[in-house]
Amino acid sequence: DLFAGRRDHRFLHKEELELQAPRWSEDGLTGACQYVDAATDDARLVLRVLQEAMSEGNGALLNYVAVEGLIKDGQQVVGVQACDKLSGEKIDIRAKVVVNATGAWADKLRGQVGGEKKIRPLRGSHLIFPYWRLPVSQAITMMHPKDKRPIFIFPWEGVTVVGTTDLDHKEDLNREAAISREETDYLFELINTQFPSLNVCEADVISTFAGVRPVVSSGKLDPSAERRDHSVWNEQGLVSVSGGKLTTFRLIALDALKEAAQYLSLTDIDKQRDLPIFSKTDGLDDSLQLLLTADQQRRLLGRYGNDIAAWLKQEDSENLQVIAGTQTLWTELRWAAANESVCHLDDLLLRRTRIGLMIKNGAIDIIEKIRELCQPLLAWDDKHWQVEVERYKKIHHDFYSLPK
């Protein structure tokens, strides 16, 4: 409330709290403070930002292209050496300035201009349950009984998510992060302390996911004691930015642009701060309003912008149905397959949509329905499709399932 400049919380007595989070342990419970926050789908937020950039005619997007090194003229960075990981083609891209916004990987390029290592990769892992198994109508923050770290249990897209952890990530950054046995036990300790009567167990878990935070290290022993501020380094034409939080992504971007401005003809960057992040979306036409709820309309326009309207008008009404156990419509799979640079099945099921996280076994039980809807749009033959299915099964088993 102090930072926001307004009173935004109220106290809930435990009788009121029972309606928000039934079966919560009453041991030592007095009540809770309720406040307002935001929820998002981080992958869809990134895709919407990219979509907006493309609609403004700003730049080109290269999917599955990795930067492997810097191009220098003397000591000055003048571009990057890249590789298309699908075809193996090598690409040199020259530029007046290179912005290194690569998160936990930022130090790899900074090292090529003599930059001192600054990034401390920290892993955060989560468990996903069916909503009916761990029913909470609002996000709940509570302190872990072991170390008093705040943990969230929150409803998301039709399921319930529990997390996050905070450990130094010492694995290979180029290998997907996955939850460890230690983290699994840690999160279950909280669940069973706060909701003992529910008897939640590992058999209830739909899936897991983990990510790596690019925290700028200050040398603290405890990972959770590190600050989440972002930093920008300007080193010989390489502008690197890392750290920070999702909620400040626009401020982070503006700070990076200020450093890049000396290499470009950029002016009035601060004026961008007050402009809308996304262009205004129009409503859907009357026929679609009859088929979709108000929440569904808002969700689709928010995630996909105005381009989705023409697509939806051409869709069969069956494709506008919800995939059971989620808030995702079948048409969202088709939209992604047709419009969002899907190169692998895990792109479609884990990032463009999240149904691989929300449906048991990674949605393999409905893979034939997905194939019927999406294979023609992806232009994959039967052999290619089967290779992708086997690849996806292994990825889901190794990185999105409970550890052995």
C-alpha positions as CSV (number, residue, x, y, z in Angstrom):
1,D,0.0,0.0,0.0
2,L,2.9,2.4,0.8
3,F,4.6,1.9,-2.5
4,A,1.3,2.0,-4.5
5,G,0.2,5.2,-2.8
6,R,-3.3,3.8,-2.1
7,R,-5.0,1.5,0.4
8,D,-5.5,-1.8,-1.5
9,H,-5.8,-4.5,1.1
10,R,-8.4,-5.7,3.6
11,F,-8.4,-8.2,6.4
12,L,-10.4,-11.5,6.0
13,H,-11.4,-13.3,9.1
14,K,-10.9,-17.1,9.0
15,E,-14.7,-17.6,8.4
16,E,-14.4,-15.6,5.2
17,L,-11.2,-17.3,4.3
18,E,-12.8,-20.7,4.3
19,L,-14.9,-19.6,1.3
20,Q,-11.7,-18.6,-0.6
21,A,-9.6,-21.6,0.4
22,P,-11.7,-24.5,1.8
23,R,-10.0,-27.1,4.0
24,W,-7.2,-24.7,4.9
25,S,-5.6,-25.8,8.3
26,E,-7.0,-23.7,11.1
27,D,-4.0,-24.5,13.4
28,G,-2.9,-21.0,14.6
29,L,-5.0,-19.3,11.9
30,T,-6.4,-15.8,12.7
31,G,-7.2,-14.6,9.2
32,A,-5.5,-13.2,6.1
33,C,-4.8,-9.9,4.3
34,Q,-6.4,-9.7,0.8
35,Y,-4.8,-7.5,-1.9
36,V,-5.1,-7.1,-5.6
37,D,-2.5,-8.5,-8.0
38,A,-2.3,-9.6,-11.7
39,A,-2.0,-12.9,-13.4
40,T,-0.6,-13.7,-16.8
41,D,0.7,-16.3,-19.2
42,D,4.3,-15.3,-19.7
43,A,4.7,-17.1,-23.0
44,R,1.6,-15.5,-24.5
45,L,2.7,-12.1,-23.2
46,V,6.0,-12.5,-25.1
47,L,4.1,-13.6,-28.2
48,R,1.8,-10.6,-28.0
49,V,4.7,-8.2,-27.7
50,L,6.3,-9.8,-30.8
51,Q,3.0,-9.6,-32.7
52,E,2.7,-5.9,-31.9
53,A,6.3,-5.3,-33.1
54,M,5.6,-7.0,-36.3
55,S,2.3,-5.2,-36.9
56,E,4.2,-1.9,-36.5
57,G,6.7,-3.0,-39.1
58,N,9.6,-3.1,-36.6
59,G,12.1,-5.8,-37.4
60,A,12.1,-9.5,-38.4
61,L,11.7,-12.5,-36.1
62,L,13.9,-15.5,-36.5
63,N,12.8,-18.6,-34.6
64,Y,15.3,-21.4,-33.6
65,V,18.2,-19.1,-34.6
66,A,21.0,-19.1,-32.0
67,V,23.7,-16.4,-31.6
68,E,27.0,-18.2,-31.3
69,G,29.4,-15.2,-31.3
70,L,30.0,-11.6,-31.9
71,I,31.4,-9.8,-35.0
72,K,33.9,-7.1,-34.1
73,D,35.6,-4.3,-36.0
74,G,38.7,-3.9,-33.8
75,Q,37.3,-3.8,-30.3
76,Q,33.8,-2.6,-31.4
77,V,30.9,-5.0,-31.7
78,V,29.3,-4.7,-35.1
79,G,27.0,-7.7,-35.3
80,V,26.5,-11.4,-34.4
81,Q,27.4,-14.8,-35.8
82,A,24.2,-16.9,-35.7
83,C,23.1,-20.4,-36.7
84,D,19.8,-21.7,-37.8
85,K,19.4,-24.7,-35.6
86,L,16.9,-26.4,-37.9
87,S,18.9,-26.2,-41.1
88,G,22.4,-25.7,-39.8
89,E,22.8,-22.6,-41.9
90,K,25.3,-20.0,-40.6
91,I,24.2,-16.4,-40.7
92,D,26.2,-13.2,-40.1
93,I,24.0,-10.3,-39.0
94,R,25.6,-6.8,-38.9
95,A,24.1,-4.0,-36.8
96,K,25.0,-0.6,-35.4
97,V,24.4,-2.0,-31.9
98,V,23.6,-5.5,-30.5
99,V,21.2,-5.8,-27.5
100,N,21.9,-8.9,-25.5
101,A,18.6,-9.6,-23.8
102,T,19.3,-13.3,-23.2
103,G,18.4,-13.6,-19.5
104,A,20.4,-16.3,-17.7
105,W,22.7,-16.6,-20.8
106,A,23.7,-12.9,-20.8
107,D,27.3,-13.5,-19.4
108,K,28.2,-15.8,-22.3
109,L,28.2,-12.9,-24.8
110,R,29.5,-10.4,-22.3
111,G,32.5,-12.6,-21.8
112,Q,33.5,-12.0,-25.4
113,V,34.0,-8.3,-24.7
114,G,35.7,-8.8,-21.4
115,G,32.6,-8.4,-19.2
116,E,32.9,-9.7,-15.7
117,K,30.4,-12.5,-14.8
118,K,27.4,-11.0,-13.1
119,I,24.5,-13.5,-13.5
120,R,23.4,-15.9,-10.8
121,P,21.0,-18.4,-12.4
122,L,18.3,-19.4,-9.9
123,R,15.8,-22.1,-10.5
124,G,12.1,-21.8,-9.7
125,S,10.0,-25.0,-9.9
126,H,6.2,-25.6,-9.7
127,L,3.7,-28.4,-9.3
128,I,0.3,-28.4,-11.2
129,F,-2.8,-30.1,-9.9
130,P,-6.4,-30.5,-11.1
131,Y,-8.4,-27.6,-9.7
132,W,-10.9,-30.0,-8.0
133,R,-8.0,-31.7,-6.1
134,L,-6.6,-28.5,-4.6
135,P,-9.4,-25.9,-4.9
136,V,-8.5,-22.3,-4.3
137,S,-10.6,-19.5,-5.8
138,Q,-7.9,-16.9,-5.2
139,A,-4.2,-16.8,-5.3
140,I,-2.8,-17.5,-1.8
141,T,0.6,-16.5,-0.4
142,M,1.9,-18.3,2.6
143,M,5.2,-18.8,4.4
144,H,6.9,-22.2,4.1
145,P,7.1,-23.9,7.5
146,K,10.7,-24.8,6.9
147,D,12.4,-21.6,5.9
148,K,9.7,-19.0,5.9
149,R,10.0,-18.2,2.2
150,P,6.7,-17.1,0.5
151,I,5.0,-19.7,-1.6
152,F,2.0,-19.3,-3.9
153,I,-0.9,-21.6,-4.5
154,F,-3.1,-20.1,-7.2
155,P,-5.7,-20.9,-9.8
156,W,-4.4,-20.6,-13.4
157,E,-6.1,-21.5,-16.6
158,G,-8.4,-24.1,-15.0
159,V,-5.7,-25.8,-12.9
160,T,-4.0,-25.1,-9.5
161,V,-0.3,-24.2,-9.5
162,V,2.0,-24.4,-6.4
163,G,5.4,-22.7,-6.4
164,T,7.9,-21.4,-6.5
165,T,11.3,-22.6,-5.2
166,D,14.5,-20.7,-5.2
167,L,17.7,-22.7,-5.7
168,D,21.0,-22.1,-7.5
169,H,20.7,-23.7,-10.9
170,K,24.0,-25.5,-11.5
171,E,22.9,-27.5,-14.5
172,D,23.8,-26.9,-18.1
173,L,21.8,-23.8,-19.1
174,N,21.3,-25.3,-22.6
175,R,19.4,-28.2,-21.1
176,E,15.8,-27.5,-20.1
177,A,15.3,-26.9,-16.4
178,A,13.3,-29.5,-14.4
179,I,12.1,-29.8,-10.9
180,S,14.3,-31.9,-8.5
181,R,13.3,-34.4,-5.9
182,E,14.4,-31.9,-3.2
183,E,12.0,-29.2,-4.6
184,T,9.2,-31.7,-5.0
185,D,9.4,-32.7,-1.3
186,Y,9.7,-29.0,-0.3
187,L,6.5,-28.0,-2.1
188,F,4.6,-31.0,-0.8
189,E,5.7,-30.2,2.8
190,L,3.9,-26.8,2.4
191,I,0.7,-28.3,0.8
192,N,0.4,-31.0,3.5
193,T,1.0,-28.5,6.3
194,Q,-1.6,-26.0,5.0
195,F,-4.2,-28.5,3.6
196,P,-3.7,-31.7,5.7
197,S,-7.3,-32.9,5.3
198,L,-7.0,-33.0,1.5
199,N,-4.4,-35.8,1.6
200,V,-2.8,-34.5,-1.6
201,C,-0.2,-36.9,-3.0
202,E,2.1,-37.2,-6.0
203,A,-0.4,-39.2,-7.9
204,D,-2.5,-36.0,-8.1
205,V,0.2,-34.1,-10.0
206,I,-0.7,-33.3,-13.6
207,S,2.7,-31.9,-14.5
208,T,5.6,-29.8,-13.4
209,F,7.6,-27.0,-14.8
210,A,10.7,-25.1,-13.9
211,G,12.4,-21.9,-15.1
212,V,15.7,-20.1,-14.5
213,R,15.8,-16.5,-13.2
214,P,18.6,-14.3,-14.3
215,V,19.4,-12.7,-11.0
216,V,22.2,-10.1,-10.9
217,S,24.5,-11.5,-8.1
218,S,25.5,-9.4,-5.1
219,G,27.4,-12.4,-3.5
220,K,24.8,-13.2,-0.9
221,L,24.9,-16.7,0.4
222,D,21.1,-17.2,0.4
223,P,19.6,-17.2,-3.1
224,S,16.3,-15.7,-1.8
225,A,18.2,-12.8,-0.3
226,E,19.4,-11.6,-3.7
227,R,17.7,-8.4,-5.0
228,R,15.6,-8.7,-8.2
229,D,16.7,-5.4,-9.7
230,H,17.7,-5.3,-13.4
231,S,21.1,-4.1,-14.7
232,V,22.2,-2.7,-18.0
233,W,25.9,-2.9,-19.3
234,N,27.2,-1.0,-22.3
235,E,30.4,-2.6,-23.5
236,Q,31.9,-1.7,-26.9
237,G,28.6,-1.8,-28.8
238,L,27.1,-4.7,-26.9
239,V,24.3,-3.5,-24.7
240,S,23.4,-6.3,-22.2
241,V,20.4,-6.3,-20.0
242,S,19.4,-8.9,-17.4
243,G,17.7,-9.3,-14.0
244,G,14.5,-7.7,-13.0
245,K,11.0,-9.1,-12.9
246,L,8.2,-9.7,-15.5
247,T,6.1,-6.9,-14.0
248,T,8.8,-4.3,-14.9
249,F,9.6,-5.6,-18.4
250,R,8.7,-2.3,-20.1
251,L,10.9,-0.2,-17.8
252,I,13.7,-2.7,-18.4
253,A,13.3,-2.3,-22.2
254,L,13.3,1.5,-22.0
255,D,16.6,1.4,-19.9
256,A,18.2,-0.8,-22.5
257,L,17.1,1.5,-25.3
258,K,18.6,4.5,-23.5
259,E,21.9,2.8,-23.6
260,A,21.5,1.8,-27.3
261,A,20.4,5.3,-28.2
262,Q,24.0,6.6,-28.6
263,Y,24.5,4.1,-31.5
264,L,21.2,4.9,-33.1
265,S,19.1,8.0,-33.9
266,L,16.7,7.4,-31.1
267,T,15.1,10.3,-29.3
268,D,12.3,10.9,-26.7
269,I,12.6,7.4,-25.3
270,D,11.1,8.5,-22.0
271,K,7.9,9.5,-23.8
272,Q,7.3,5.9,-24.7
273,R,6.7,5.2,-21.0
274,D,3.2,6.5,-21.0
275,L,2.0,5.0,-24.3
276,P,-0.2,1.8,-24.3
277,I,1.9,-1.4,-24.6
278,F,-0.6,-2.9,-26.9
279,S,-2.8,-1.4,-29.6
280,K,-6.5,-1.2,-28.7
281,T,-8.6,-4.3,-29.6
282,D,-12.0,-4.1,-31.2
283,G,-14.8,-6.3,-30.0
284,L,-15.9,-9.5,-31.8
285,D,-18.9,-9.4,-34.1
286,D,-22.4,-10.3,-32.9
287,S,-22.3,-13.9,-34.2
288,L,-19.2,-14.7,-32.1
289,Q,-20.6,-13.0,-29.1
290,L,-23.4,-15.5,-29.1
291,L,-20.9,-18.4,-29.2
292,L,-18.3,-17.2,-26.7
293,T,-18.7,-15.9,-23.1
294,A,-17.5,-12.4,-22.2
295,D,-14.5,-13.9,-20.4
296,Q,-13.6,-16.0,-23.5
297,Q,-13.8,-13.0,-25.8
298,R,-11.6,-10.9,-23.5
299,R,-9.1,-13.8,-23.2
300,L,-8.8,-14.3,-26.9
301,L,-8.5,-10.6,-27.8
302,G,-6.0,-10.1,-25.0
303,R,-3.8,-13.0,-26.1
304,Y,-4.0,-12.6,-29.9
305,G,-5.1,-9.1,-30.6
306,N,-7.4,-8.0,-33.5
307,D,-6.0,-10.6,-35.9
308,I,-8.0,-13.4,-34.2
309,A,-11.4,-11.9,-35.1
310,A,-11.2,-12.8,-38.8
311,W,-9.9,-16.2,-37.9
312,L,-12.7,-17.0,-35.5
313,K,-15.4,-16.0,-38.0
314,Q,-14.2,-18.8,-40.3
315,E,-14.0,-21.4,-37.6
316,D,-16.4,-24.3,-37.1
317,S,-18.4,-23.8,-33.9
318,E,-16.9,-27.2,-32.6
319,N,-13.5,-25.6,-32.6
320,L,-14.7,-22.8,-30.4
321,Q,-15.4,-25.4,-27.6
322,V,-13.2,-25.6,-24.5
323,I,-10.6,-28.4,-24.2
324,A,-11.8,-30.3,-21.1
325,G,-9.9,-29.4,-17.9
326,T,-8.5,-26.1,-19.3
327,Q,-9.7,-22.7,-20.4
328,T,-8.1,-23.2,-23.9
329,L,-10.3,-23.4,-27.0
330,W,-9.5,-25.9,-29.7
331,T,-9.2,-23.1,-32.1
332,E,-6.2,-21.7,-30.2
333,L,-4.2,-24.8,-31.2
334,R,-5.2,-24.3,-34.9
335,W,-4.4,-20.6,-34.7
336,A,-0.9,-21.3,-33.4
337,A,-0.2,-24.1,-35.9
338,A,-1.2,-21.7,-38.8
339,N,0.3,-18.4,-37.6
340,E,2.9,-18.7,-34.8
341,S,6.1,-20.3,-36.3
342,V,5.5,-23.7,-34.7
343,C,8.6,-25.9,-35.6
344,H,8.1,-28.7,-33.1
345,L,5.1,-30.3,-31.2
346,D,6.4,-29.0,-27.9
347,D,6.2,-25.4,-29.3
348,L,2.5,-26.0,-29.8
349,L,1.6,-27.9,-26.6
350,L,3.9,-26.3,-24.1
351,R,4.4,-22.7,-25.2
352,R,2.0,-21.4,-27.8
353,T,-0.7,-23.2,-25.7
354,R,-0.2,-24.8,-22.3
355,I,-2.4,-27.8,-22.6
356,G,0.7,-30.1,-22.2
357,L,0.9,-28.7,-18.7
358,M,-2.8,-28.8,-17.9
359,I,-3.8,-32.3,-19.1
360,K,-2.5,-35.5,-17.6
361,N,0.3,-37.3,-19.6
362,G,1.0,-34.1,-21.5
363,A,-2.3,-34.3,-23.5
364,I,-1.1,-37.5,-25.2
365,D,-4.5,-39.0,-24.6
366,I,-6.1,-36.5,-27.0
367,I,-3.1,-36.4,-29.5
368,E,-5.2,-37.9,-32.3
369,K,-7.7,-35.0,-32.0
370,I,-4.9,-32.6,-32.1
371,R,-3.4,-34.3,-35.1
372,E,-6.7,-34.0,-37.0
373,L,-7.0,-30.3,-36.3
374,C,-3.3,-29.2,-36.7
375,Q,-1.3,-31.6,-38.9
376,P,-2.7,-30.1,-42.2
377,L,-1.9,-26.6,-41.0
378,L,1.7,-27.6,-40.0
379,A,2.2,-29.4,-43.4
380,W,3.8,-32.4,-41.7
381,D,3.5,-35.8,-43.3
382,D,2.6,-38.8,-41.2
383,K,6.2,-39.8,-40.6
384,H,7.2,-36.3,-39.5
385,W,4.2,-36.2,-37.2
386,Q,5.1,-39.4,-35.5
387,V,8.7,-38.3,-35.0
388,E,7.4,-35.1,-33.3
389,V,5.1,-37.1,-31.1
390,E,8.0,-39.3,-29.8
391,R,10.2,-36.3,-29.4
392,Y,7.5,-34.5,-27.4
393,K,6.9,-37.5,-25.1
394,K,10.5,-37.6,-24.1
395,I,10.6,-33.9,-23.4
396,H,7.5,-34.1,-21.3
397,H,8.8,-37.1,-19.4
398,D,12.3,-35.6,-18.8
399,F,11.4,-32.0,-17.9
400,Y,7.6,-31.7,-17.2
401,S,7.0,-34.7,-15.0
402,L,7.8,-35.6,-11.4
403,P,11.4,-36.7,-10.9
404,K,12.2,-40.3,-10.2
